[in-house]
XYZ file of C-alpha atoms in Angstrom:
692
model
C -40.791 14.916 -18.172
C -40.312 16.400 -14.719
C -42.217 14.973 -11.752
C -42.024 15.284 -8.020
C -40.146 12.305 -6.595
C -41.826 12.283 -3.177
C -42.979 8.694 -2.496
C -46.725 8.174 -2.687
C -46.470 5.715 0.211
C -46.356 8.592 2.663
C -49.963 9.376 1.927
C -50.913 5.733 2.258
C -49.528 5.631 5.789
C -51.989 8.292 6.881
C -54.642 5.637 7.491
C -54.892 6.574 11.150
C -57.363 8.024 13.592
C -56.500 11.574 12.505
C -58.340 11.055 9.210
C -61.819 12.478 8.890
C -64.711 10.016 8.956
C -66.273 9.563 5.525
C -69.661 8.858 7.120
C -69.848 12.245 8.879
C -67.478 14.579 6.987
C -67.985 17.382 6.229
C -70.311 18.517 8.969
C -73.607 19.614 7.418
C -74.011 22.108 10.251
C -71.359 24.342 8.688
C -73.086 25.531 5.538
C -71.186 27.601 3.009
C -70.541 31.220 3.917
C -69.120 32.133 0.515
C -69.794 31.277 -3.152
C -68.458 28.026 -4.590
C -65.647 29.765 -6.511
C -64.111 30.715 -3.158
C -65.035 27.821 -0.874
C -63.745 25.089 -3.178
C -60.220 26.511 -3.045
C -60.350 26.979 0.708
C -61.575 23.397 1.071
C -58.746 21.962 -1.019
C -56.051 23.983 0.739
C -57.351 22.914 4.125
C -58.180 19.236 3.611
C -56.455 17.957 0.465
C -52.966 16.740 -0.267
C -51.270 19.323 -2.486
C -50.526 18.141 -6.008
C -46.882 18.013 -7.052
C -45.565 21.553 -7.656
C -44.185 20.564 -11.051
C -47.145 18.564 -12.281
C -46.987 16.785 -15.594
C -50.513 17.965 -16.392
C -51.070 21.435 -14.913
C -54.480 21.627 -16.596
C -55.605 18.466 -14.770
C -54.342 18.990 -11.235
C -55.368 16.161 -8.931
C -55.921 16.744 -5.231
C -56.408 13.858 -2.818
C -58.329 13.592 0.449
C -58.152 10.411 2.542
C -60.917 9.275 4.891
C -61.451 6.519 7.370
C -64.852 4.797 7.374
C -66.618 4.857 10.735
C -64.666 3.841 13.801
C -62.882 0.947 12.119
C -59.188 0.654 12.939
C -58.099 -1.384 9.947
C -56.275 -0.319 6.808
C -59.458 0.322 4.849
C -59.740 3.909 3.697
C -61.513 5.956 1.068
C -59.633 8.268 -1.276
C -61.468 11.229 -2.769
C -59.783 12.662 -5.859
C -60.597 16.225 -6.850
C -59.471 16.858 -10.422
C -59.198 20.578 -11.160
C -59.741 20.813 -14.923
C -58.665 23.910 -16.846
C -61.443 24.034 -19.427
C -59.705 26.216 -22.002
C -57.083 23.473 -22.415
C -59.552 20.615 -22.096
C -60.368 18.104 -24.802
C -64.052 18.616 -24.016
C -64.882 22.309 -23.672
C -68.663 22.070 -23.608
C -70.726 20.263 -21.004
C -73.223 17.788 -22.401
C -75.016 17.498 -19.059
C -75.719 21.243 -19.028
C -77.171 20.957 -22.510
C -79.794 18.372 -21.660
C -80.857 19.733 -18.263
C -81.652 23.245 -19.504
C -78.442 25.098 -18.639
C -77.081 25.199 -22.176
C -77.343 29.015 -22.242
C -74.837 29.437 -19.406
C -71.405 30.661 -20.499
C -68.547 28.159 -20.333
C -66.736 28.293 -16.999
C -62.974 28.498 -16.729
C -62.704 25.471 -14.458
C -64.515 22.273 -13.624
C -63.944 20.257 -10.469
C -64.371 16.486 -10.688
C -64.993 14.688 -7.384
C -64.119 11.029 -7.877
C -63.917 7.944 -5.672
C -62.429 5.043 -7.611
C -63.809 1.552 -7.157
C -60.365 0.041 -6.505
C -59.594 2.516 -3.704
C -56.569 3.943 -5.538
C -55.998 7.568 -6.463
C -56.018 9.024 -9.947
C -53.120 11.213 -8.865
C -50.866 8.344 -7.781
C -47.334 8.167 -9.116
C -47.910 4.657 -10.483
C -49.525 4.626 -13.929
C -50.155 1.773 -16.375
C -47.868 1.589 -19.364
C -49.655 2.745 -22.508
C -48.117 -0.124 -24.477
C -48.347 -3.210 -22.251
C -50.387 -2.148 -19.198
C -47.695 -2.891 -16.634
C -47.486 -0.330 -13.815
C -44.486 1.962 -13.611
C -43.429 4.827 -11.362
C -43.390 8.240 -13.007
C -39.927 8.978 -11.643
C -38.707 6.376 -14.157
C -40.992 6.673 -17.195
C -39.375 3.766 -19.085
C -41.400 0.562 -18.737
C -39.290 -2.338 -17.503
C -41.554 -4.839 -19.252
C -41.703 -3.509 -22.814
C -39.201 -0.618 -22.752
C -41.888 1.885 -23.782
C -41.238 5.439 -22.556
C -44.328 7.076 -21.081
C -44.943 10.582 -22.385
C -47.083 13.413 -21.082
C -49.554 12.587 -23.868
C -49.836 9.001 -22.602
C -50.603 10.226 -19.103
C -53.102 12.752 -20.426
C -54.885 9.982 -22.361
C -55.036 7.920 -19.189
C -56.399 10.841 -17.172
C -59.196 11.579 -19.635
C -60.081 7.892 -19.711
C -60.411 8.060 -15.922
C -62.881 10.911 -16.274
C -64.986 8.750 -18.605
C -64.941 5.515 -16.563
C -68.340 4.199 -15.518
C -67.022 2.086 -12.625
C -66.277 4.903 -10.159
C -68.168 4.732 -6.896
C -68.683 8.481 -7.144
C -68.149 10.942 -9.954
C -69.613 14.378 -9.540
C -68.540 17.478 -11.418
C -69.130 21.102 -10.427
C -68.486 24.098 -12.668
C -66.839 27.202 -11.265
C -70.246 28.942 -11.179
C -71.590 26.356 -8.726
C -73.742 24.350 -11.157
C -72.926 20.658 -11.078
C -73.898 17.151 -12.116
C -73.832 13.664 -10.646
C -72.303 11.490 -13.345
C -71.943 8.261 -11.411
C -72.962 6.658 -8.112
C -72.167 2.964 -7.704
C -73.023 1.303 -4.409
C -72.673 -2.325 -3.463
C -74.432 -3.595 -6.574
C -72.003 -1.480 -8.586
C -68.921 -3.111 -7.066
C -68.417 -1.281 -3.768
C -67.549 -3.567 -0.867
C -67.101 -0.852 1.765
C -69.622 1.888 0.975
C -73.286 1.653 0.102
C -74.924 3.947 -2.421
C -76.654 5.722 0.463
C -73.300 6.346 2.196
C -71.958 7.885 -1.006
C -74.984 10.098 -1.602
C -75.007 11.274 2.028
C -71.367 12.327 1.638
C -71.999 14.075 -1.677
C -74.985 15.961 -0.281
C -73.019 17.210 2.745
C -70.103 18.188 0.518
C -72.332 20.242 -1.806
C -73.837 22.124 1.143
C -70.450 22.978 2.625
C -68.948 24.032 -0.716
C -71.815 26.339 -1.614
C -72.896 24.428 -4.714
C -75.926 26.058 -6.331
C -77.706 23.328 -8.240
C -76.887 19.728 -9.104
C -78.528 17.650 -11.810
C -78.540 13.904 -12.298
C -79.640 11.802 -15.231
C -81.216 8.891 -13.411
C -80.606 5.682 -15.342
C -79.946 3.678 -12.182
C -80.727 -0.001 -11.915
C -81.266 -2.182 -8.866
C -82.102 -5.868 -8.782
C -81.602 -5.624 -12.560
C -84.674 -3.355 -12.833
C -85.185 0.284 -13.813
C -84.939 1.722 -10.317
C -86.406 5.137 -11.105
C -89.647 3.371 -12.066
C -89.726 0.968 -9.126
C -88.706 3.557 -6.530
C -91.176 6.113 -7.864
C -94.029 3.638 -7.478
C -92.941 2.778 -3.926
C -92.142 6.250 -2.594
C -93.570 8.704 -5.094
C -90.170 9.958 -6.253
C -86.908 8.505 -7.629
C -84.122 7.262 -5.362
C -82.322 10.599 -5.628
C -85.471 12.225 -4.289
C -84.472 10.972 -0.832
C -81.878 13.770 -0.920
C -84.197 16.447 -2.282
C -83.719 15.973 -6.034
C -86.879 16.968 -7.875
C -88.245 16.795 -11.393
C -85.881 18.735 -13.635
C -87.344 18.086 -17.042
C -89.013 15.290 -18.930
C -88.110 13.982 -22.333
C -90.664 14.372 -25.107
C -92.020 17.558 -23.459
C -93.443 15.702 -20.447
C -94.402 18.203 -17.742
C -93.971 17.984 -13.989
C -97.706 17.606 -13.527
C -97.917 14.794 -16.072
C -95.020 13.037 -14.345
C -96.653 13.260 -10.909
C -99.988 12.056 -12.295
C -98.300 9.083 -13.957
C -96.714 8.016 -10.673
C -99.973 8.240 -8.751
C -101.894 6.383 -11.448
C -99.448 3.485 -11.578
C -98.829 3.307 -7.819
C -102.500 3.369 -6.868
C -103.681 0.657 -9.230
C -105.984 -1.568 -7.105
C -104.773 -5.151 -6.894
C -108.414 -6.192 -6.932
C -108.549 -5.351 -10.634
C -106.125 -8.236 -11.211
C -108.163 -10.812 -9.285
C -109.434 -13.853 -11.097
C -112.967 -13.192 -12.239
C -115.780 -15.563 -13.062
C -114.682 -18.886 -14.430
C -111.382 -17.661 -15.757
C -108.551 -19.873 -14.483
C -106.253 -18.523 -11.803
C -102.779 -17.546 -12.956
C -99.400 -17.433 -11.280
C -99.829 -13.656 -10.926
C -103.063 -14.128 -8.940
C -101.460 -16.679 -6.638
C -98.335 -14.623 -6.105
C -100.252 -11.491 -5.133
C -102.514 -13.488 -2.825
C -99.534 -15.180 -1.214
C -97.886 -11.929 -0.178
C -101.234 -10.542 0.900
C -101.569 -13.510 3.232
C -98.142 -12.881 4.744
C -98.331 -9.157 5.288
C -99.450 -7.714 8.609
C -100.881 -4.775 6.658
C -103.537 -4.998 4.016
C -102.019 -4.833 0.550
C -104.513 -2.941 -1.574
C -102.537 -1.193 -4.314
C -99.476 -1.959 -6.392
C -97.546 0.501 -4.206
C -98.427 -1.538 -1.103
C -97.315 -4.745 -2.788
C -93.955 -3.483 -4.057
C -93.211 -1.639 -0.828
C -93.788 -4.822 1.183
C -91.792 -7.003 -1.192
C -88.787 -4.672 -1.296
C -88.862 -4.437 2.510
C -88.644 -8.227 2.736
C -85.847 -8.265 0.197
C -83.964 -5.544 2.070
C -84.232 -7.465 5.331
C -83.178 -10.716 3.685
C -80.205 -9.039 2.058
C -79.244 -7.247 5.269
C -79.393 -10.220 7.575
C -78.595 -13.008 5.127
C -80.953 -15.173 7.178
C -84.540 -16.275 6.843
C -87.011 -13.457 7.181
C -89.206 -13.421 10.251
C -92.843 -13.517 9.361
C -94.017 -13.707 12.963
C -95.591 -10.276 12.509
C -98.494 -11.863 10.665
C -101.656 -10.155 11.786
C -102.949 -11.550 15.069
C -106.553 -12.542 15.305
C -107.021 -12.988 11.572
C -108.818 -16.134 10.592
C -106.295 -18.179 8.687
C -108.970 -20.227 7.014
C -110.813 -17.178 5.716
C -107.622 -15.806 4.230
C -106.777 -19.174 2.709
C -110.119 -19.764 1.082
C -109.733 -16.618 -1.019
C -106.340 -17.898 -2.196
C -106.620 -21.680 -2.482
C -109.402 -24.180 -2.024
C -109.521 -25.950 1.333
C -109.185 -29.246 -0.491
C -105.798 -28.052 -1.808
C -104.679 -27.140 1.720
C -105.742 -30.498 3.136
C -104.075 -32.411 0.307
C -100.720 -30.687 0.904
C -100.900 -31.084 4.680
C -101.670 -34.799 4.405
C -98.699 -35.243 2.104
C -96.486 -33.509 4.688
C -97.887 -35.733 7.463
C -96.966 -38.836 5.431
C -93.408 -37.605 4.969
C -93.009 -36.887 8.684
C -94.464 -40.296 9.621
C -91.970 -42.011 7.343
C -89.080 -40.531 9.304
C -87.949 -42.990 11.961
C -87.472 -42.111 15.607
C -87.277 -38.550 16.804
C -85.427 -37.176 13.778
C -86.184 -33.662 12.653
C -86.937 -32.873 8.989
C -85.614 -29.584 7.651
C -87.890 -27.054 5.982
C -86.131 -27.510 2.644
C -86.272 -31.311 2.748
C -89.957 -31.380 3.648
C -90.795 -28.841 0.959
C -88.800 -30.789 -1.609
C -90.536 -34.058 -0.715
C -93.966 -32.606 -1.490
C -92.953 -30.260 -4.304
C -95.227 -32.011 -6.821
C -98.339 -31.737 -4.675
C -99.033 -28.022 -5.098
C -97.788 -24.630 -6.240
C -94.683 -23.243 -4.481
C -96.735 -20.474 -2.860
C -99.220 -23.019 -1.497
C -96.391 -25.152 -0.093
C -94.862 -22.108 1.590
C -98.159 -21.183 3.169
C -98.822 -24.700 4.460
C -95.324 -24.910 5.938
C -95.889 -21.587 7.646
C -99.081 -22.911 9.275
C -97.876 -26.479 9.876
C -96.846 -26.194 13.510
C -99.603 -27.438 15.794
C -101.485 -29.255 13.028
C -102.903 -32.616 14.180
C -102.542 -35.732 12.063
C -105.214 -38.432 11.848
C -103.488 -40.666 14.439
C -103.427 -37.915 17.079
C -99.816 -36.937 16.532
C -99.115 -33.191 16.336
C -96.501 -31.374 14.264
C -93.832 -29.572 16.267
C -91.292 -27.172 14.813
C -88.043 -25.629 15.948
C -85.127 -23.583 14.747
C -82.011 -25.758 14.512
C -79.601 -24.530 17.236
C -76.587 -24.862 14.940
C -77.764 -23.812 11.488
C -80.887 -21.816 12.341
C -82.841 -23.856 9.780
C -86.503 -24.506 10.504
C -87.214 -28.193 11.250
C -90.349 -30.304 11.808
C -91.304 -33.632 13.384
C -94.402 -35.450 14.704
C -94.808 -35.729 18.477
C -97.570 -36.806 20.836
C -100.040 -33.976 21.209
C -99.579 -33.617 24.979
C -95.843 -33.053 24.646
C -96.137 -29.878 22.619
C -96.318 -26.506 24.231
C -98.115 -24.304 21.752
C -96.323 -21.283 23.156
C -92.910 -22.890 23.004
C -89.710 -21.475 21.694
C -91.068 -21.188 18.167
C -91.978 -17.651 19.022
C -88.334 -16.989 19.774
C -86.887 -18.356 16.592
C -86.711 -16.781 13.186
C -89.296 -18.639 11.169
C -90.825 -19.545 8.938
C -91.629 -20.698 5.487
C -90.439 -17.371 4.196
C -89.124 -17.301 0.661
C -85.383 -17.151 0.290
C -83.631 -14.082 -1.026
C -83.440 -15.698 -4.456
C -87.163 -16.398 -4.395
C -87.946 -12.838 -3.338
C -85.771 -11.525 -6.146
C -87.466 -13.767 -8.668
C -90.928 -12.739 -7.464
C -90.001 -9.039 -7.548
C -88.825 -9.297 -11.143
C -91.945 -11.207 -12.145
C -94.268 -8.663 -10.519
C -92.263 -5.761 -11.985
C -92.666 -7.176 -15.485
C -96.342 -7.928 -14.954
C -97.401 -4.675 -13.294
C -94.831 -1.980 -14.169
C -92.925 -2.801 -17.351
C -94.678 -0.865 -20.157
C -93.961 -3.449 -22.860
C -94.645 -6.590 -20.821
C -97.595 -5.534 -18.675
C -99.913 -5.798 -21.672
C -100.022 -9.545 -21.049
C -101.347 -9.125 -17.509
C -103.265 -5.856 -17.075
C -107.009 -5.954 -17.881
C -107.909 -4.315 -21.165
C -109.881 -1.530 -19.481
C -106.798 -0.377 -17.553
C -104.075 -1.367 -19.978
C -103.727 1.832 -22.011
C -103.635 4.087 -18.962
C -101.079 1.955 -17.120
C -98.781 1.530 -20.121
C -98.852 5.274 -20.781
C -98.090 6.062 -17.120
C -95.159 3.639 -16.944
C -93.724 5.021 -20.189
C -93.928 8.601 -18.918
C -92.065 7.727 -15.717
C -89.294 6.036 -17.684
C -89.075 9.028 -20.021
C -88.291 11.360 -17.108
C -84.609 11.020 -16.255
C -83.470 14.539 -15.368
C -83.687 15.522 -11.692
C -82.264 18.619 -10.013
C -81.586 19.798 -6.480
C -81.336 23.509 -5.702
C -79.195 24.031 -2.601
C -79.873 27.788 -2.306
C -76.443 28.540 -0.789
C -77.232 32.253 -0.663
C -79.536 31.588 2.290
C -76.555 30.765 4.486
C -74.401 33.707 3.342
C -76.140 36.201 5.623
C -75.823 33.891 8.655
C -72.105 33.432 8.067
C -71.569 37.137 7.304
C -74.047 39.026 9.542
C -72.337 42.436 9.191
C -71.500 42.256 5.503
C -73.228 43.460 2.357
C -74.278 40.621 0.063
C -75.001 41.575 -3.537
C -76.340 39.314 -6.273
C -74.797 40.814 -9.401
C -75.754 40.096 -13.001
C -73.512 41.345 -15.815
C -74.909 43.393 -18.691
C -72.546 43.994 -21.607
C -72.899 47.356 -23.257
C -71.827 46.137 -26.713
C -73.840 42.921 -26.890
C -76.644 42.335 -29.384
C -79.455 39.801 -29.521
C -77.230 37.527 -31.611
C -74.316 37.471 -29.152
C -76.052 38.030 -25.828
C -74.272 36.594 -22.799
C -76.722 35.200 -20.266
C -74.581 34.505 -17.207
C -76.261 33.598 -13.899
C -75.793 36.184 -11.129
C -72.692 35.946 -8.948
C -72.747 36.822 -5.257
C -70.136 39.201 -3.892
C -69.669 39.707 -0.165
C -68.451 43.158 0.851
C -67.581 44.950 4.097
C -70.311 47.276 5.449
C -68.409 50.415 4.396
C -67.843 49.275 0.784
C -68.178 51.909 -1.940
C -69.516 51.762 -5.462
C -65.931 51.465 -6.688
C -65.372 48.456 -4.398
C -68.441 46.785 -5.870
C -67.204 47.315 -9.423
C -63.789 45.873 -8.551
C -65.209 42.772 -6.846
C -67.803 42.138 -9.544
C -65.169 42.419 -12.271
C -62.924 40.017 -10.403
C -65.743 37.510 -9.820
C -66.868 37.256 -13.446
C -63.314 37.265 -14.782
C -62.564 34.340 -12.490
C -65.653 32.274 -13.308
C -66.333 32.607 -17.063
C -63.903 32.314 -19.960
C -65.754 34.763 -22.170
C -65.683 37.397 -19.396
C -61.951 37.190 -18.647
C -61.567 40.822 -19.745
C -64.855 42.013 -18.265
C -64.673 45.436 -16.660
C -67.637 46.715 -14.619
C -68.446 50.353 -15.376
C -71.556 51.229 -13.413
C -74.454 49.861 -11.417
C -77.541 50.053 -13.636
C -79.867 50.854 -10.742
C -77.576 53.653 -9.477
C -76.279 55.365 -12.587
C -74.535 58.653 -12.061
C -73.706 57.925 -8.427
C -70.180 58.941 -7.392
C -67.796 55.968 -7.091
C -66.804 56.939 -3.556
C -70.409 56.662 -2.311
C -70.890 53.924 0.250
C -73.324 51.228 -0.795
C -75.133 51.257 2.539
C -76.244 54.828 1.838
C -77.940 53.574 -1.336
C -79.544 50.396 -0.042
C -80.294 51.467 3.527
C -80.810 48.609 5.971
C -81.165 46.081 3.159
C -77.964 44.014 3.361
C -79.042 41.615 0.595
C -80.056 42.834 -2.834
C -79.766 42.163 -6.551
C -78.128 44.608 -8.960
C -77.346 44.668 -12.660
C -73.779 45.671 -13.473
C -73.127 47.331 -16.814
C -69.702 46.681 -18.286
C -67.712 45.678 -21.319
C -64.936 43.300 -22.318
C -61.745 45.247 -22.978
C -59.795 44.663 -26.161
C -60.456 41.997 -28.739
C -61.933 39.111 -26.852
C -61.412 36.129 -29.160
C -63.373 33.989 -26.708
C -66.786 34.013 -28.366
C -66.805 30.226 -28.693
C -67.215 30.082 -24.913
C -70.444 32.097 -24.990
C -72.714 29.108 -24.256
C -72.357 25.529 -23.019
C -74.311 24.389 -26.075
C -71.410 25.482 -28.269
C -71.350 27.535 -31.433
C -73.569 25.313 -33.519
C -76.980 26.654 -34.432
C -79.872 24.274 -34.796
C -83.637 24.292 -34.438
C -85.629 21.639 -32.637
C -89.360 21.467 -33.300
C -90.807 18.046 -32.550
C -94.398 16.921 -32.756
C -94.290 16.021 -29.056
C -93.750 19.693 -28.204
C -90.030 19.583 -27.366
C -88.111 22.744 -28.286
C -84.684 21.963 -26.789
C -82.261 19.074 -26.457
C -83.569 16.625 -23.861
C -80.941 13.928 -24.311
C -83.046 11.615 -26.458
C -82.051 10.417 -29.918
C -82.894 12.858 -32.693
C -82.466 13.384 -36.409
C -82.707 16.374 -38.744
C -84.805 16.864 -41.859
C -82.614 17.004 -44.962
C -84.799 19.751 -46.433
C -85.436 22.244 -43.620
C -82.758 21.088 -41.152
C -85.175 21.025 -38.205
C -84.494 18.347 -35.601
C -87.024 16.001 -34.022
C -87.033 12.792 -31.987
C -86.555 9.608 -33.956
C -89.278 7.982 -31.868
C -91.720 10.765 -32.743
C -90.756 10.343 -36.404
C -91.822 6.696 -36.257
C -88.326 5.209 -36.008
C -88.043 2.732 -33.099
C -85.116 3.224 -30.735
C -83.752 -0.175 -31.711
C -83.494 0.788 -35.404
C -80.714 2.751 -37.039
C -81.161 6.254 -38.426
C -81.645 6.465 -42.208
C -79.198 8.343 -44.406
C -81.930 10.634 -45.705
C -84.996 11.874 -43.876
C -87.736 14.313 -44.886
C -90.077 15.569 -42.159
C -93.852 15.701 -42.457
C -93.900 19.451 -43.164
C -91.471 19.169 -46.061
C -92.691 15.829 -47.390
C -96.362 16.581 -47.232
C -97.295 13.569 -45.109
C -95.690 11.677 -42.292
C -91.930 11.684 -42.158
C -90.494 10.244 -45.373
C -87.601 7.924 -44.668
C -85.194 7.270 -47.481
C -82.533 4.620 -47.385
C -82.383 1.571 -45.207
C -80.507 -1.592 -44.539
C -77.165 -1.969 -42.858
C -75.334 0.108 -45.406
C -77.612 3.134 -45.299
C -77.570 3.923 -41.608
C -75.767 6.796 -39.967
C -75.124 7.478 -36.313
C -77.367 10.371 -35.303
C -77.800 9.264 -31.741
C -77.350 11.442 -28.715
C -73.847 11.157 -27.301
C -73.884 12.421 -23.742
C -76.646 14.878 -24.479
C -75.379 16.422 -27.715
C -76.878 16.271 -31.159
C -74.423 14.739 -33.589
C -74.811 13.780 -37.222
C -72.228 11.912 -39.207
C -72.700 10.483 -42.611
């Protein structure tokens, strides 16, 4: 096993000011001037550390780019690995992400580029690898492990590399095919283990990188969680789109044949549910949900009318609490509002008075001029009322007058910042004192905010749990809307790199060329997306044919022997004719290029990303293609459908035998059951697999 013996430490020492800043690199002002197949190589040659010339795994070349983060001068750095995967030698030829997002008809590309930032800050391409036998790290220049004497082989390293490509802990893992179509596989911010970069930092970087590299489209299967909740549901209610929508990702396809319009309607229905529909009515007893909503309504400086208003306000408080790690300032409570009128609609005045009197008694019991902390005072009266009522009374306690004429004063402790109270003579209190300058008040802690958010999420958004809280008249609509949002996971951004080609190449001819094979039939049609070729202004028809042949040979495995023969729109034109004489002043145009693959190809298995398997999907929900959800096939007709649509809950196994409604005469007939009669027919990364 031959490796390059150059020490990896040399790259580590590059943590200096000459490194590019991760937070601003690459500059989004410099959009791609060429297609991805060209720009990605130029990018690597310019910015990346060259892989060892005698690599152990030439089909998994790993390039490394180091970054500093901001203006910090420490040793902290970010390492971006770019793994250049030769697909024809890969263990996984077909792309499952392409299959479920609607790109399964694209031919298989010759290369995939994985952009990875590891959570531990190390590089996949480092010379130190874990021993396959004992896990101890060893340097590849000496492949024999000093701990267990195991000799690392190229197969061991290859296993380790493919495991790296499957890890779910990476801060970033995006993959882009040679044709410019890509996927976000992983983004893990601070909740995912990152201590240096937030999820927003990572997505900002990825978005700039895609623009500069000329990426066409990027998909993401959004299964993100935040605060332990389904974030695509929570974020959609708050902002009208998933978290990835902040970077322009839009609806790419819904499971179970859900349309874009149905998805948008579901969001608006759930987000605009009036909170008034949840108010206690008649003589029905108030619940914790009623009190919790009313509590946050009383604290907000804006009127909270809908569920969107409520969750937006609550997540803002939680963001501020998490950011500052201090008590949240509620001094922005609406000025001029009558506190009593707001309180009456939440709690009875007798409840308010009872709690305040209990607080007065506690403060009177404290000797001398001692201050009582917010937490101690709240704990002393914790049995007197609900937590939300206690918080509200503490918020309004300053300036309240006790029966003996003493008045409550409050301050922020100069050392700890904790809110404190004590009784003082009324004349000694300046109502405009420094309370306005301290961060008050009886705001819930971060833990309390988190608990309240989870409770409200379950009560108002969770499709299975909201049935216990939503009025019967609204229940069906709200449950259906929440389910539809959760069933939409595929989102896509179209970067339209071709729009910047003309700006970067003002005097060039830019042709969008689509290949048409002369010998193809309906059974073996190759449906490759168009490739852009950029030509000098005096280019001839022959030049076009040469560049188009080169482009498709470079991008797609099945077209490695593709030879362009003529331009369909200009048949019979002499090869020496300049293109500008045919297109006139139009420097951007689309053409179909007729050609054929020379010799015996032998590459037909690379015709589509969906692979060579033939299957039919015809589900009662209307789905006609793989959407990534679990499916099973009828044992009579072989047609696939969703297990959920066949009446099999997602939590149950798939039966050994299944007969669909069309073949069985009724609903789906399920044969077999129990632990011994279940096969794995679940979706594995977007594919349809059946084993029995």
